[in-house]
Amino acid sequence: MQRSTHIIMIVIFTIFVLVGCSKNNSTTIKKENPQEFKPVTHTITAPKAGRVIGLIAEKGERISKDQPLFAIADEELSQQFAKATTEIAKEEAKFKIMQTGIPESSDVNLPALQAKVETAQQKASKMNSLLTIGGVSRRQAEQAQEELLLAQQALNSAKQQSLASKPASPEELAEQEKKIAALKEAKNKIEVKLQQNEVLCPATAVVKDVLVQNNTSVSTNKPILILETTKE
């Protein structure tokens, strides 16, 4: 009898142990996923003192990484950039004429070319006006300006075709290429300075708050936008 009781006790103990192990094995521990996305808040500030332009972001808008947010206006640099662009276009047009020379006669439609220039002038003027109030980006305004320069080049070239000329010598062409390269280098330096006035979105994000308006004068490091990162 005693032995039977002992055996029963051992069986009961074994059952308890097995049930306990089963419960422990069925319990799962929730581990934190290292890849889980966590939003980050960015306060975007002015890189320098000046007038804010190009700020078209609205609260709740989703913005991609590296998208332009706004810029600080620098009229002097913008004028220098426009002048450099014009000068390069003029010298490149001259280089093409130097390469081939000008035929003694050529059929050209001057009225049509003049009309293209006028259309391009209207577009460039509109884009420049929108740029000053932040309605378009600097790149869009520059593109309109380049279209105008191309139209003017075509018209000027057509007007000059009445004057026959021979192709330039290799030495003259090389000298002209050097001149164009120097102008482009100077333009690139101006563009770098302009880009330093531009602020790009640091990551794909949603606009949580817009703290200033276009054409507002701000001080250096003045908060402009509050962004919260979101998944790509």
C-alpha positions as a LaTeX table, in Angstrom:
\begin{tabular}{lrrr}
\hline
Residue & $x$ (\AA) & $y$ (\AA) & $z$ (\AA) \\
\hline
Met1 & 0.00 & 0.00 & 0.00 \\
Gln2 & 2.78 & 2.32 & 0.91 \\
Arg3 & 4.58 & 1.51 & $-2.31$ \\
Ser4 & 1.43 & 2.20 & $-4.38$ \\
Thr5 & 0.99 & 5.57 & $-2.69$ \\
His6 & 4.62 & 6.42 & $-3.45$ \\
Ile7 & 4.19 & 5.54 & $-7.11$ \\
Ile8 & 1.02 & 7.64 & $-7.35$ \\
Met9 & 2.86 & 10.63 & $-5.84$ \\
Ile10 & 5.68 & 10.29 & $-8.38$ \\
Val11 & 3.20 & 10.15 & $-11.27$ \\
Ile12 & 1.34 & 13.25 & $-10.02$ \\
Phe13 & 4.64 & 15.18 & $-9.62$ \\
Thr14 & 5.71 & 14.21 & $-13.13$ \\
Ile15 & 2.41 & 15.46 & $-14.57$ \\
Phe16 & 2.83 & 18.84 & $-12.82$ \\
Val17 & 6.36 & 19.20 & $-14.19$ \\
Leu18 & 5.27 & 18.37 & $-17.75$ \\
Val19 & 2.33 & 20.81 & $-17.59$ \\
Gly20 & 4.62 & 23.57 & $-16.29$ \\
Cys21 & 7.15 & 22.99 & $-19.09$ \\
Ser22 & 4.36 & 23.06 & $-21.64$ \\
Lys23 & 3.15 & 26.46 & $-20.36$ \\
Asn24 & 6.67 & 27.88 & $-20.42$ \\
Asn25 & 7.22 & 26.68 & $-23.97$ \\
Ser26 & 3.94 & 28.20 & $-25.20$ \\
Thr27 & 4.79 & 31.65 & $-23.78$ \\
Thr28 & 6.25 & 34.01 & $-26.41$ \\
Ile29 & 8.34 & 37.03 & $-25.58$ \\
Lys30 & 7.67 & 40.03 & $-27.83$ \\
Lys31 & 10.93 & 41.45 & $-29.00$ \\
Glu32 & 11.33 & 44.93 & $-30.37$ \\
Asn33 & 11.84 & 44.96 & $-34.14$ \\
Pro34 & 15.06 & 46.86 & $-34.87$ \\
Gln35 & 13.64 & 47.71 & $-38.33$ \\
Glu36 & 10.49 & 49.30 & $-36.91$ \\
Phe37 & 10.05 & 52.83 & $-38.28$ \\
Lys38 & 10.18 & 55.68 & $-35.76$ \\
Pro39 & 9.23 & 59.19 & $-36.98$ \\
Val40 & 11.78 & 61.96 & $-36.43$ \\
Thr41 & 10.84 & 65.63 & $-36.11$ \\
His42 & 12.98 & 68.19 & $-38.00$ \\
Thr43 & 12.90 & 71.93 & $-37.41$ \\
Ile44 & 14.01 & 73.57 & $-40.67$ \\
Thr45 & 15.70 & 76.93 & $-40.15$ \\
Ala46 & 16.93 & 79.77 & $-42.36$ \\
Pro47 & 20.57 & 79.30 & $-43.46$ \\
Lys48 & 21.13 & 83.07 & $-43.41$ \\
Ala49 & 19.30 & 86.31 & $-42.84$ \\
Gly50 & 17.15 & 87.58 & $-45.69$ \\
Arg51 & 13.83 & 87.26 & $-47.48$ \\
Val52 & 12.21 & 83.82 & $-47.77$ \\
Ile53 & 11.19 & 82.86 & $-51.34$ \\
Gly54 & 9.91 & 79.68 & $-52.95$ \\
Leu55 & 8.12 & 78.47 & $-49.81$ \\
Ile56 & 5.07 & 76.65 & $-51.18$ \\
Ala57 & 4.75 & 73.84 & $-48.63$ \\
Glu58 & 1.43 & 73.48 & $-46.79$ \\
Lys59 & 0.55 & 71.78 & $-43.53$ \\
Gly60 & $-0.04$ & 68.08 & $-44.10$ \\
Glu61 & 1.82 & 68.02 & $-47.41$ \\
Arg62 & 4.16 & 65.08 & $-48.06$ \\
Ile63 & 7.60 & 66.10 & $-49.35$ \\
Ser64 & 10.27 & 63.88 & $-50.87$ \\
Lys65 & 13.89 & 63.78 & $-49.76$ \\
Asp66 & 16.06 & 66.49 & $-51.40$ \\
Gln67 & 13.02 & 68.40 & $-52.70$ \\
Pro68 & 13.59 & 72.20 & $-52.45$ \\
Leu69 & 11.74 & 73.69 & $-49.51$ \\
Phe70 & 12.61 & 77.39 & $-49.85$ \\
Ala71 & 15.51 & 79.77 & $-50.48$ \\
Ile72 & 16.81 & 83.04 & $-49.13$ \\
Ala73 & 16.69 & 85.71 & $-51.84$ \\
Asp74 & 19.96 & 87.21 & $-53.11$ \\
Glu75 & 19.14 & 89.64 & $-55.92$ \\
Glu76 & 22.77 & 90.48 & $-56.66$ \\
Leu77 & 23.78 & 86.84 & $-57.13$ \\
Ser78 & 20.67 & 86.18 & $-59.24$ \\
Gln79 & 21.56 & 89.06 & $-61.55$ \\
Gln80 & 25.13 & 87.80 & $-61.85$ \\
Phe81 & 23.86 & 84.32 & $-62.72$ \\
Ala82 & 21.47 & 85.66 & $-65.39$ \\
Lys83 & 24.24 & 87.78 & $-66.89$ \\
Ala84 & 26.64 & 84.81 & $-66.97$ \\
Thr85 & 23.98 & 82.63 & $-68.63$ \\
Thr86 & 23.41 & 85.27 & $-71.31$ \\
Glu87 & 27.13 & 85.70 & $-71.92$ \\
Ile88 & 27.70 & 81.96 & $-72.32$ \\
Ala89 & 24.80 & 81.60 & $-74.74$ \\
Lys90 & 26.12 & 84.48 & $-76.84$ \\
Glu91 & 29.66 & 83.07 & $-77.01$ \\
Glu92 & 28.42 & 79.54 & $-77.79$ \\
Ala93 & 26.35 & 80.90 & $-80.68$ \\
Lys94 & 29.41 & 82.74 & $-81.91$ \\
Phe95 & 31.47 & 79.54 & $-81.66$ \\
Lys96 & 29.01 & 77.66 & $-83.88$ \\
Ile97 & 29.22 & 80.37 & $-86.50$ \\
Met98 & 33.02 & 80.30 & $-86.27$ \\
Gln99 & 32.99 & 76.52 & $-86.87$ \\
Thr100 & 30.96 & 76.56 & $-90.07$ \\
Gly101 & 31.10 & 80.13 & $-91.27$ \\
Ile102 & 28.01 & 81.87 & $-92.68$ \\
Pro103 & 26.69 & 81.06 & $-96.14$ \\
Glu104 & 26.25 & 83.88 & $-98.65$ \\
Ser105 & 22.48 & 83.40 & $-98.72$ \\
Ser106 & 19.97 & 81.50 & $-96.65$ \\
Asp107 & 16.20 & 81.31 & $-96.46$ \\
Val108 & 15.07 & 82.33 & $-92.98$ \\
Asn109 & 11.71 & 83.35 & $-91.54$ \\
Leu110 & 12.59 & 86.42 & $-89.47$ \\
Pro111 & 8.97 & 87.26 & $-88.46$ \\
Ala112 & 8.45 & 83.76 & $-87.05$ \\
Leu113 & 11.73 & 83.92 & $-85.11$ \\
Gln114 & 10.82 & 87.37 & $-83.77$ \\
Ala115 & 7.45 & 86.01 & $-82.60$ \\
Lys116 & 9.22 & 83.19 & $-80.73$ \\
Val117 & 11.42 & 85.73 & $-78.97$ \\
Glu118 & 8.41 & 87.78 & $-77.88$ \\
Thr119 & 6.63 & 84.66 & $-76.56$ \\
Ala120 & 9.74 & 83.58 & $-74.66$ \\
Gln121 & 10.13 & 87.10 & $-73.21$ \\
Gln122 & 6.58 & 87.02 & $-71.86$ \\
Lys123 & 7.12 & 83.60 & $-70.29$ \\
Ala124 & 10.46 & 84.59 & $-68.73$ \\
Ser125 & 8.95 & 87.79 & $-67.33$ \\
Lys126 & 6.04 & 85.84 & $-65.83$ \\
Met127 & 8.36 & 83.26 & $-64.28$ \\
Asn128 & 10.58 & 85.96 & $-62.75$ \\
Ser129 & 7.52 & 87.61 & $-61.22$ \\
Leu130 & 6.35 & 84.29 & $-59.77$ \\
Leu131 & 9.86 & 83.61 & $-58.46$ \\
Thr132 & 9.84 & 86.80 & $-56.40$ \\
Ile133 & 6.67 & 85.68 & $-54.60$ \\
Gly134 & 7.73 & 82.05 & $-54.32$ \\
Gly135 & 5.28 & 80.80 & $-56.94$ \\
Val136 & 7.92 & 78.84 & $-58.87$ \\
Ser137 & 11.36 & 77.44 & $-58.11$ \\
Arg138 & 14.60 & 79.09 & $-59.17$ \\
Arg139 & 15.22 & 76.22 & $-61.59$ \\
Gln140 & 11.91 & 76.85 & $-63.38$ \\
Ala141 & 12.70 & 80.55 & $-63.73$ \\
Glu142 & 16.16 & 79.72 & $-65.07$ \\
Gln143 & 14.70 & 77.33 & $-67.63$ \\
Ala144 & 12.39 & 80.06 & $-68.95$ \\
Gln145 & 15.35 & 82.43 & $-69.15$ \\
Glu146 & 17.35 & 79.86 & $-71.11$ \\
Glu147 & 14.45 & 79.39 & $-73.56$ \\
Leu148 & 14.46 & 83.13 & $-74.14$ \\
Leu149 & 18.20 & 83.15 & $-74.78$ \\
Leu150 & 17.91 & 80.32 & $-77.30$ \\
Ala151 & 15.17 & 82.20 & $-79.16$ \\
Gln152 & 17.27 & 85.36 & $-79.19$ \\
Gln153 & 20.28 & 83.41 & $-80.46$ \\
Ala154 & 18.27 & 81.96 & $-83.33$ \\
Leu155 & 17.01 & 85.42 & $-84.31$ \\
Asn156 & 20.44 & 87.04 & $-84.10$ \\
Ser157 & 22.00 & 84.21 & $-86.07$ \\
Ala158 & 19.37 & 84.58 & $-88.78$ \\
Lys159 & 20.00 & 88.31 & $-89.00$ \\
Gln160 & 23.74 & 87.76 & $-89.40$ \\
Gln161 & 23.37 & 85.24 & $-92.20$ \\
Ser162 & 23.22 & 88.04 & $-94.72$ \\
Leu163 & 26.92 & 88.60 & $-93.99$ \\
Ala164 & 29.01 & 85.82 & $-95.50$ \\
Ser165 & 32.06 & 84.61 & $-93.58$ \\
Lys166 & 34.55 & 81.72 & $-93.69$ \\
Pro167 & 35.10 & 79.20 & $-90.87$ \\
Ala168 & 37.58 & 80.29 & $-88.21$ \\
Ser169 & 41.06 & 78.81 & $-87.88$ \\
Pro170 & 41.78 & 76.00 & $-85.34$ \\
Glu171 & 43.67 & 78.49 & $-83.19$ \\
Glu172 & 40.73 & 80.90 & $-83.15$ \\
Leu173 & 38.32 & 78.06 & $-82.30$ \\
Ala174 & 40.55 & 76.90 & $-79.44$ \\
Glu175 & 40.70 & 80.44 & $-78.06$ \\
Gln176 & 36.92 & 80.74 & $-78.21$ \\
Glu177 & 36.52 & 77.39 & $-76.40$ \\
Lys178 & 38.79 & 78.63 & $-73.61$ \\
Lys179 & 36.69 & 81.76 & $-73.27$ \\
Ile180 & 33.48 & 79.72 & $-73.01$ \\
Ala181 & 35.05 & 77.35 & $-70.45$ \\
Ala182 & 36.13 & 80.31 & $-68.29$ \\
Leu183 & 32.63 & 81.79 & $-68.43$ \\
Lys184 & 31.08 & 78.44 & $-67.43$ \\
Glu185 & 33.48 & 78.09 & $-64.51$ \\
Ala186 & 32.51 & 81.54 & $-63.26$ \\
Lys187 & 28.82 & 80.69 & $-63.66$ \\
Asn188 & 29.27 & 77.45 & $-61.68$ \\
Lys189 & 30.81 & 79.37 & $-58.80$ \\
Ile190 & 27.83 & 81.72 & $-58.73$ \\
Glu191 & 25.45 & 78.76 & $-58.82$ \\
Val192 & 27.21 & 77.15 & $-55.85$ \\
Lys193 & 26.65 & 80.33 & $-53.86$ \\
Leu194 & 22.99 & 80.39 & $-54.86$ \\
Gln195 & 22.57 & 76.76 & $-53.85$ \\
Gln196 & 23.92 & 77.60 & $-50.40$ \\
Asn197 & 20.87 & 79.85 & $-50.00$ \\
Glu198 & 18.52 & 76.96 & $-50.83$ \\
Val199 & 17.18 & 74.49 & $-48.26$ \\
Leu200 & 16.34 & 70.91 & $-49.29$ \\
Cys201 & 14.14 & 68.41 & $-47.48$ \\
Pro202 & 16.42 & 66.20 & $-45.31$ \\
Ala203 & 14.19 & 63.11 & $-45.67$ \\
Thr204 & 10.78 & 62.04 & $-46.94$ \\
Ala205 & 8.50 & 63.84 & $-44.52$ \\
Val206 & 5.13 & 65.42 & $-43.81$ \\
Val207 & 4.81 & 69.14 & $-43.06$ \\
Lys208 & 3.57 & 69.49 & $-39.49$ \\
Asp209 & 3.68 & 73.29 & $-39.38$ \\
Val210 & 4.62 & 76.30 & $-41.53$ \\
Leu211 & 5.96 & 79.06 & $-39.30$ \\
Val212 & 6.50 & 81.92 & $-41.81$ \\
Gln213 & 5.13 & 83.13 & $-45.14$ \\
Asn214 & 6.78 & 83.88 & $-48.45$ \\
Asn215 & 8.63 & 87.21 & $-48.69$ \\
Thr216 & 9.02 & 87.32 & $-44.92$ \\
Ser217 & 12.35 & 88.72 & $-43.75$ \\
Val218 & 13.98 & 86.35 & $-41.30$ \\
Ser219 & 17.14 & 86.17 & $-39.23$ \\
Thr220 & 19.76 & 83.44 & $-39.40$ \\
Asn221 & 18.53 & 80.12 & $-37.89$ \\
Lys222 & 14.95 & 81.38 & $-37.74$ \\
Pro223 & 12.59 & 78.30 & $-37.68$ \\
Ile224 & 10.68 & 78.09 & $-40.96$ \\
Leu225 & 9.10 & 74.61 & $-41.09$ \\
Ile226 & 8.41 & 71.68 & $-38.79$ \\
Leu227 & 8.66 & 68.31 & $-40.56$ \\
Glu228 & 8.06 & 64.76 & $-39.37$ \\
Thr229 & 9.71 & 61.94 & $-41.27$ \\
Thr230 & 7.61 & 59.22 & $-42.82$ \\
Lys231 & 8.29 & 55.98 & $-44.66$ \\
Glu232 & 9.58 & 56.22 & $-48.22$ \\
\hline
\end{tabular}
